[in-house]
Structures are given as structure tokens and as C-alpha cells.
């Protein structure tokens, strides 16, 4: 496996994901992790990430020097390169001006760049620069601005690059990472098939003859988890709470698919209860709290009725784990979780088989486990469902309007082949009504907002440049088929400053 030592770069996760895409298992540790912690993972190679600090800052994070002396194949990226230079006896200086954006490697040599010909486009983002190499190292890449854009150690296995091979703006970056893995002799056996076999075995071993309870949201993570439990042949119950805030046909789709694949599923009809609790409530955080509470009550009821269960299975993913470890101090802007807050007396032990996996890997597992594509490739959908996409009070009438509009938007995205090109698309029903004409009459119809975003990690997002002809067709279809909607608008705000959801 490869350890990515994190010095705070926004791209650290991307590095780990890229390595996994290359079928090498990787984990992220804080850049300052002591030798003992590093050794515990028995890494075959190290990557030092970039970071926002300058090596001249006395408080800048630094690796444990003993880690660098292990002699493991190492790749330093950006700040990671400067750390290597400084720690191993080279020199770093503050460059005259920051180099930011696309640059061209006008010259490159050595095994890290094997297979690359001519000028190579790379992505730069740095202020300091290496001006003297550590003893024995040599320059292996330069740009017009930067005579030491890449360097390599005499061992032939340790390298450093000033640019970011992990980002899409370095189109041949994957080739460089692959070269590094090869030179480092890292095993590339991290395939979905391998993960499936290992995970099934691990779940079976951990659970033994005990019983497992799972809250099924119908999203890809919990659905795949249910399938994994079924595949492992453990005694499980998946509970799907229909809170009435779901999309058109969602419950039936999830129910049909998972039952057919051997999941032991119980669907709880709780629409009345949720809508009653939400009556008259307009504040978004209040809605979330009410829904969270009602969910916990319904779910705990089932747990008591059908229990006892030893384990509660959750689809926690690696990014959640990294985040809660505090590695990436992303402030919690909304209170996200549903299953938290279960009463203590239920005494569950948590079973989180996906806590080392990225979402793409869960999707790959889902494919092997036979989860149908509409569920497997589905965009994320918030736990509180359509309640946070209806601004103001949630009523049956509004739910029905939004459900139809959402379904038309999503179906058209699929028809136009655009669904997979955006990370998330949604329709928001506003409480605004605007004037329109229907025949010869004036009418007041709701204003519906459409939103589609592209993003790698949902922490930041850009609004999707959907074709105008497509938006035109969506607006026509929605206003024709859903007469209560009088106007359709498209949200062109990125995150930040806006969030992805409207509430
Ligand atoms: P925001 O709106 O914060 O959303 O930019 C980021 C991602 O989180 C989802 N989201 C939620 N998921 N419960 C959830 O389970 C929630 O209350 C919630 N609010 C937002 C949102 O859909 C997006 O994918």
C-alpha cells in the first residue's frame, strides 16, 4: 500500500483516489504522523502531498525526519517537493512571483516520465521554489519559469515534482503516478473483485452468527451495503422508512431491486407521521431536526420489535472518516446525519464496511453485486428528501408538484445523456408565484428552480453548463405537464457562496 502524507493540500484526497484508480491501495495520514504510526501501515511507498504553507513558516507541518530516512520510495508533490529538498540538504527559496496555472515541461528525463514525449502540460500552484538540489539528486524536469520543476534521487525510486500530477489539468499525470508505482514496486491488486472477496470474508468473520440491522435510504451506499450483507450470507434486516418525501417511484424501485437480489427488507410506511410532524414548519434546520427525530423514533421502534440486533450497519465512506478525523477542517454548514442519535439502550455495535472506500469504489462493488444502474449511478439525495427542496411549508400538494417536476427534469437529463455528466441535479419548488398567461387568461403559477452542478467532492461545486436547447425543452415540458408551475428558472450560482441544496 501507499501512504499519502497530508500537508493540507485541497488535492490530497484526489491523490489517494488516483492511486486507487491505478489499483494501488492507499491511505491518508497527517503529514506529521510519527514513524511508529507510519510503520503500522507497512507502506511500500510514500507520497508527500502539497499544502498551503511555506517551508519557511516555523509552524509549517513537517514529516517526522525518521520517516524520510526509511528509504521507502517517495514522491514529493509541490510543498512535498520543497520539504524533501529542505530536509535532505537542498535549498528552497521564495520565488520572485508565484507560478499558478498551466505550464509546459519543456524538458523532462528519467523513469518518472517514461512514455511521455515532447512538451508536457502540467498544473502549477506554488510560491517557493527549489534552488539547490539535495546531494546526489538531479533535475529531471524544467519549465520556462522554473529550472527545477522535477527532480530525482540517486536511488531511482524517489522523486519530487513541483506541479500536481493528480489533477486533470496535468493530462499525463496518471502516467507519471503509474510510473512511480511501478518503480516503487507497489502491488496493483486493489481491484473491485479483490475488494469484494475480502470484504465479504471480513463481514462474515466480524458478524459471525449475530444479527445486523441496516437503515436503507435507497442511495448507492446503503443499497450496496445491503447487497454486501446478503452476499456475505449474514443474518440481516434492512429497514426502509418511507417518509413520504421521496421521489417519484423511488420506493418501488428500491424495493423491487433489493428484494430480487436477496436482501431481507422491511418497508415501513410512515408518510402520515412525517407530514403531520412537518405541518406548519418553514425553517429548514427545524425541518431537518423534525425529520431526523421522527426517523430515529420509527427506526428504533422497528429495532425493538424485530430485535435484538448486535450490529448496526452504516455506509460511512472514507471521506467522512478523513473529515471527522479533522484532517480537512471543513466546517459543518448543515446538520447532515440521520442515524446518529439512536437511543443507547439499543446497544448497537457499528459495522462500517465501507469506511476505507471512496464512492467510486462502492459503485464498482455495486456493479459486481448486480445493483441496477438507475440506483447505482444515482446522484446523491439528502436524507430529509424533498422536504429541503420545498422552500417553506411541506404539504402533500407541493410534494406532488415537485415530484412530477423532478421526474421530468431527471428523465430528460437521462434522455439527453446528461445525467452522468453532472454530479447532482435537482428541482426546487419555491413558494413564489408569478404571473403568466394560459390561453387568454392571466394565471399565477409557482416558480420552480432547476439546479445542476459538477463537483469532485461536494465541498465546492460549479453550476453545470447545460445546453440551452436542453433547458428550453425542460422548461416547456414542465410547464406543459405540471400546470401549477408557471415559471422555470436555472440556478447559475457556484458553491461557495451558495450551497448545492437551496435549504
Ligand atoms: P450542500 O447543500 O451543503 O450539500 O452544498 C452538499 C451535499 O450534501 C447533501 N445534503 C444532505 N444530505 N442530509 C443529507 O443526507 C442533509 O440534510 C443534506 N443537506 C445537503 C446535498 O444533497 C449535497 O449532495
mmCIF file with all atom_site columns, N, CA and C in Angstrom, residues 344-373:
data_model
loop_
_atom_site.group_PDB
_atom_site.id
_atom_site.type_symbol
_atom_site.label_atom_id
_atom_site.label_alt_id
_atom_site.label_comp_id
_atom_site.label_asym_id
_atom_site.label_entity_id
_atom_site.label_seq_id
_atom_site.pdbx_PDB_ins_code
_atom_site.Cartn_x
_atom_site.Cartn_y
_atom_site.Cartn_z
_atom_site.occupancy
_atom_site.B_iso_or_equiv
_atom_site.pdbx_formal_charge
_atom_site.auth_seq_id
_atom_site.auth_comp_id
_atom_site.auth_asym_id
_atom_site.auth_atom_id
_atom_site.pdbx_PDB_model_num
ATOM 1  N N  . UNK A 1 344 ? -29.319 4.808  23.320  1.00 0.00 ? 344 UNK A N  1
ATOM 2  C CA . UNK A 1 344 ? -28.203 3.971  23.791  1.00 0.00 ? 344 UNK A CA 1
ATOM 3  C C  . UNK A 1 344 ? -28.633 2.551  24.116  1.00 0.00 ? 344 UNK A C  1
ATOM 4  N N  . UNK A 1 345 ? -29.855 2.426  24.650  1.00 0.00 ? 345 UNK A N  1
ATOM 5  C CA . UNK A 1 345 ? -30.273 1.102  25.131  1.00 0.00 ? 345 UNK A CA 1
ATOM 6  C C  . UNK A 1 345 ? -30.367 0.078  23.999  1.00 0.00 ? 345 UNK A C  1
ATOM 7  N N  . UNK A 1 346 ? -30.337 0.540  22.754  1.00 0.00 ? 346 UNK A N  1
ATOM 8  C CA . UNK A 1 346 ? -30.349 -0.430 21.661  1.00 0.00 ? 346 UNK A CA 1
ATOM 9  C C  . UNK A 1 346 ? -29.000 -1.147 21.588  1.00 0.00 ? 346 UNK A C  1
ATOM 10 N N  . UNK A 1 347 ? -28.003 -0.502 22.136  1.00 0.00 ? 347 UNK A N  1
ATOM 11 C CA . UNK A 1 347 ? -26.704 -1.158 22.329  1.00 0.00 ? 347 UNK A CA 1
ATOM 12 C C  . UNK A 1 347 ? -26.033 -1.683 21.074  1.00 0.00 ? 347 UNK A C  1
ATOM 13 N N  . UNK A 1 348 ? -26.156 -0.936 19.987  1.00 0.00 ? 348 UNK A N  1
ATOM 14 C CA . UNK A 1 348 ? -25.546 -1.423 18.749  1.00 0.00 ? 348 UNK A CA 1
ATOM 15 C C  . UNK A 1 348 ? -24.031 -1.298 18.744  1.00 0.00 ? 348 UNK A C  1
ATOM 16 N N  . UNK A 1 349 ? -23.416 -2.239 18.047  1.00 0.00 ? 349 UNK A N  1
ATOM 17 C CA . UNK A 1 349 ? -22.014 -2.065 17.671  1.00 0.00 ? 349 UNK A CA 1
ATOM 18 C C  . UNK A 1 349 ? -22.045 -1.633 16.215  1.00 0.00 ? 349 UNK A C  1
ATOM 19 N N  . UNK A 1 350 ? -21.218 -0.658 15.860  1.00 0.00 ? 350 UNK A N  1
ATOM 20 C CA . UNK A 1 350 ? -21.255 -0.175 14.474  1.00 0.00 ? 350 UNK A CA 1
ATOM 21 C C  . UNK A 1 350 ? -20.485 -1.105 13.534  1.00 0.00 ? 350 UNK A C  1
ATOM 22 N N  . UNK A 1 351 ? -21.089 -1.336 12.395  1.00 0.00 ? 351 UNK A N  1
ATOM 23 C CA . UNK A 1 351 ? -20.429 -2.114 11.347  1.00 0.00 ? 351 UNK A CA 1
ATOM 24 C C  . UNK A 1 351 ? -20.344 -1.193 10.133  1.00 0.00 ? 351 UNK A C  1
ATOM 25 N N  . UNK A 1 352 ? -19.127 -0.781 9.798   1.00 0.00 ? 352 UNK A N  1
ATOM 26 C CA . UNK A 1 352 ? -18.973 0.191  8.706   1.00 0.00 ? 352 UNK A CA 1
ATOM 27 C C  . UNK A 1 352 ? -17.997 -0.336 7.663   1.00 0.00 ? 352 UNK A C  1
ATOM 28 N N  . UNK A 1 353 ? -18.456 -1.288 6.863   1.00 0.00 ? 353 UNK A N  1
ATOM 29 C CA . UNK A 1 353 ? -17.515 -1.950 5.947   1.00 0.00 ? 353 UNK A CA 1
ATOM 30 C C  . UNK A 1 353 ? -16.914 -1.035 4.892   1.00 0.00 ? 353 UNK A C  1
ATOM 31 N N  . UNK A 1 354 ? -17.546 0.128  4.608   1.00 0.00 ? 354 UNK A N  1
ATOM 32 C CA . UNK A 1 354 ? -17.022 0.976  3.535   1.00 0.00 ? 354 UNK A CA 1
ATOM 33 C C  . UNK A 1 354 ? -16.138 2.102  4.052   1.00 0.00 ? 354 UNK A C  1
ATOM 34 N N  . UNK A 1 355 ? -15.718 2.017  5.329   1.00 0.00 ? 355 UNK A N  1
ATOM 35 C CA . UNK A 1 355 ? -15.035 3.192  5.876   1.00 0.00 ? 355 UNK A CA 1
ATOM 36 C C  . UNK A 1 355 ? -13.662 3.478  5.272   1.00 0.00 ? 355 UNK A C  1
ATOM 37 N N  . UNK A 1 356 ? -13.174 2.552  4.448   1.00 0.00 ? 356 UNK A N  1
ATOM 38 C CA . UNK A 1 356 ? -11.919 2.848  3.755   1.00 0.00 ? 356 UNK A CA 1
ATOM 39 C C  . UNK A 1 356 ? -12.126 3.058  2.261   1.00 0.00 ? 356 UNK A C  1
ATOM 40 N N  . UNK A 1 357 ? -13.378 3.086  1.845   1.00 0.00 ? 357 UNK A N  1
ATOM 41 C CA . UNK A 1 357 ? -13.638 3.160  0.402   1.00 0.00 ? 357 UNK A CA 1
ATOM 42 C C  . UNK A 1 357 ? -14.125 4.536  -0.039  1.00 0.00 ? 357 UNK A C  1
ATOM 43 N N  . UNK A 1 358 ? -13.777 4.873  -1.270  1.00 0.00 ? 358 UNK A N  1
ATOM 44 C CA . UNK A 1 358 ? -14.319 6.063  -1.906  1.00 0.00 ? 358 UNK A CA 1
ATOM 45 C C  . UNK A 1 358 ? -15.613 5.672  -2.629  1.00 0.00 ? 358 UNK A C  1
ATOM 46 N N  . UNK A 1 359 ? -16.416 6.678  -2.927  1.00 0.00 ? 359 UNK A N  1
ATOM 47 C CA . UNK A 1 359 ? -17.708 6.408  -3.551  1.00 0.00 ? 359 UNK A CA 1
ATOM 48 C C  . UNK A 1 359 ? -17.569 5.645  -4.877  1.00 0.00 ? 359 UNK A C  1
ATOM 49 N N  . UNK A 1 360 ? -16.580 6.005  -5.670  1.00 0.00 ? 360 UNK A N  1
ATOM 50 C CA . UNK A 1 360 ? -16.385 5.305  -6.950  1.00 0.00 ? 360 UNK A CA 1
ATOM 51 C C  . UNK A 1 360 ? -16.179 3.819  -6.711  1.00 0.00 ? 360 UNK A C  1
ATOM 52 N N  . UNK A 1 361 ? -15.487 3.495  -5.622  1.00 0.00 ? 361 UNK A N  1
ATOM 53 C CA . UNK A 1 361 ? -15.222 2.080  -5.333  1.00 0.00 ? 361 UNK A CA 1
ATOM 54 C C  . UNK A 1 361 ? -16.491 1.365  -4.899  1.00 0.00 ? 361 UNK A C  1
ATOM 55 N N  . UNK A 1 362 ? -17.340 2.074  -4.148  1.00 0.00 ? 362 UNK A N  1
ATOM 56 C CA . UNK A 1 362 ? -18.619 1.480  -3.766  1.00 0.00 ? 362 UNK A CA 1
ATOM 57 C C  . UNK A 1 362 ? -19.450 1.225  -5.022  1.00 0.00 ? 362 UNK A C  1
ATOM 58 N N  . UNK A 1 363 ? -19.386 2.166  -5.968  1.00 0.00 ? 363 UNK A N  1
ATOM 59 C CA . UNK A 1 363 ? -20.134 1.973  -7.219  1.00 0.00 ? 363 UNK A CA 1
ATOM 60 C C  . UNK A 1 363 ? -19.606 0.761  -7.990  1.00 0.00 ? 363 UNK A C  1
ATOM 61 N N  . UNK A 1 364 ? -18.302 0.549  -7.922  1.00 0.00 ? 364 UNK A N  1
ATOM 62 C CA . UNK A 1 364 ? -17.734 -0.619 -8.610  1.00 0.00 ? 364 UNK A CA 1
ATOM 63 C C  . UNK A 1 364 ? -18.182 -1.923 -7.937  1.00 0.00 ? 364 UNK A C  1
ATOM 64 N N  . UNK A 1 365 ? -18.212 -1.892 -6.607  1.00 0.00 ? 365 UNK A N  1
ATOM 65 C CA . UNK A 1 365 ? -18.714 -3.064 -5.877  1.00 0.00 ? 365 UNK A CA 1
ATOM 66 C C  . UNK A 1 365 ? -20.165 -3.322 -6.250  1.00 0.00 ? 365 UNK A C  1
ATOM 67 N N  . UNK A 1 366 ? -20.933 -2.223 -6.302  1.00 0.00 ? 366 UNK A N  1
ATOM 68 C CA . UNK A 1 366 ? -22.362 -2.323 -6.612  1.00 0.00 ? 366 UNK A CA 1
ATOM 69 C C  . UNK A 1 366 ? -22.576 -3.000 -7.958  1.00 0.00 ? 366 UNK A C  1
ATOM 70 N N  . UNK A 1 367 ? -21.683 -2.678 -8.893  1.00 0.00 ? 367 UNK A N  1
ATOM 71 C CA . UNK A 1 367 ? -21.787 -3.281 -10.226 1.00 0.00 ? 367 UNK A CA 1
ATOM 72 C C  . UNK A 1 367 ? -21.610 -4.798 -10.123 1.00 0.00 ? 367 UNK A C  1
ATOM 73 N N  . UNK A 1 368 ? -20.589 -5.202 -9.370  1.00 0.00 ? 368 UNK A N  1
ATOM 74 C CA . UNK A 1 368 ? -20.340 -6.640 -9.209  1.00 0.00 ? 368 UNK A CA 1
ATOM 75 C C  . UNK A 1 368 ? -21.498 -7.320 -8.492  1.00 0.00 ? 368 UNK A C  1
ATOM 76 N N  . UNK A 1 369 ? -22.132 -6.583 -7.583  1.00 0.00 ? 369 UNK A N  1
ATOM 77 C CA . UNK A 1 369 ? -23.208 -7.184 -6.798  1.00 0.00 ? 369 UNK A CA 1
ATOM 78 C C  . UNK A 1 369 ? -24.551 -7.130 -7.519  1.00 0.00 ? 369 UNK A C  1
ATOM 79 N N  . UNK A 1 370 ? -24.558 -6.510 -8.703  1.00 0.00 ? 370 UNK A N  1
ATOM 80 C CA . UNK A 1 370 ? -25.765 -6.549 -9.533  1.00 0.00 ? 370 UNK A CA 1
ATOM 81 C C  . UNK A 1 370 ? -26.776 -5.450 -9.263  1.00 0.00 ? 370 UNK A C  1
ATOM 82 N N  . UNK A 1 371 ? -26.382 -4.398 -8.567  1.00 0.00 ? 371 UNK A N  1
ATOM 83 C CA . UNK A 1 371 ? -27.322 -3.305 -8.315  1.00 0.00 ? 371 UNK A CA 1
ATOM 84 C C  . UNK A 1 371 ? -27.669 -2.633 -9.651  1.00 0.00 ? 371 UNK A C  1
ATOM 85 N N  . UNK A 1 372 ? -28.959 -2.485 -9.969  1.00 0.00 ? 372 UNK A N  1
ATOM 86 C CA . UNK A 1 372 ? -29.316 -1.894 -11.270 1.00 0.00 ? 372 UNK A CA 1
ATOM 87 C C  . UNK A 1 372 ? -28.766 -0.468 -11.409 1.00 0.00 ? 372 UNK A C  1
ATOM 88 N N  . UNK A 1 373 ? -28.387 -0.119 -12.644 1.00 0.00 ? 373 UNK A N  1
ATOM 89 C CA . UNK A 1 373 ? -27.749 1.174  -12.892 1.00 0.00 ? 373 UNK A CA 1
ATOM 90 C C  . UNK A 1 373 ? -28.507 2.400  -12.383 1.00 0.00 ? 373 UNK A C  1
#
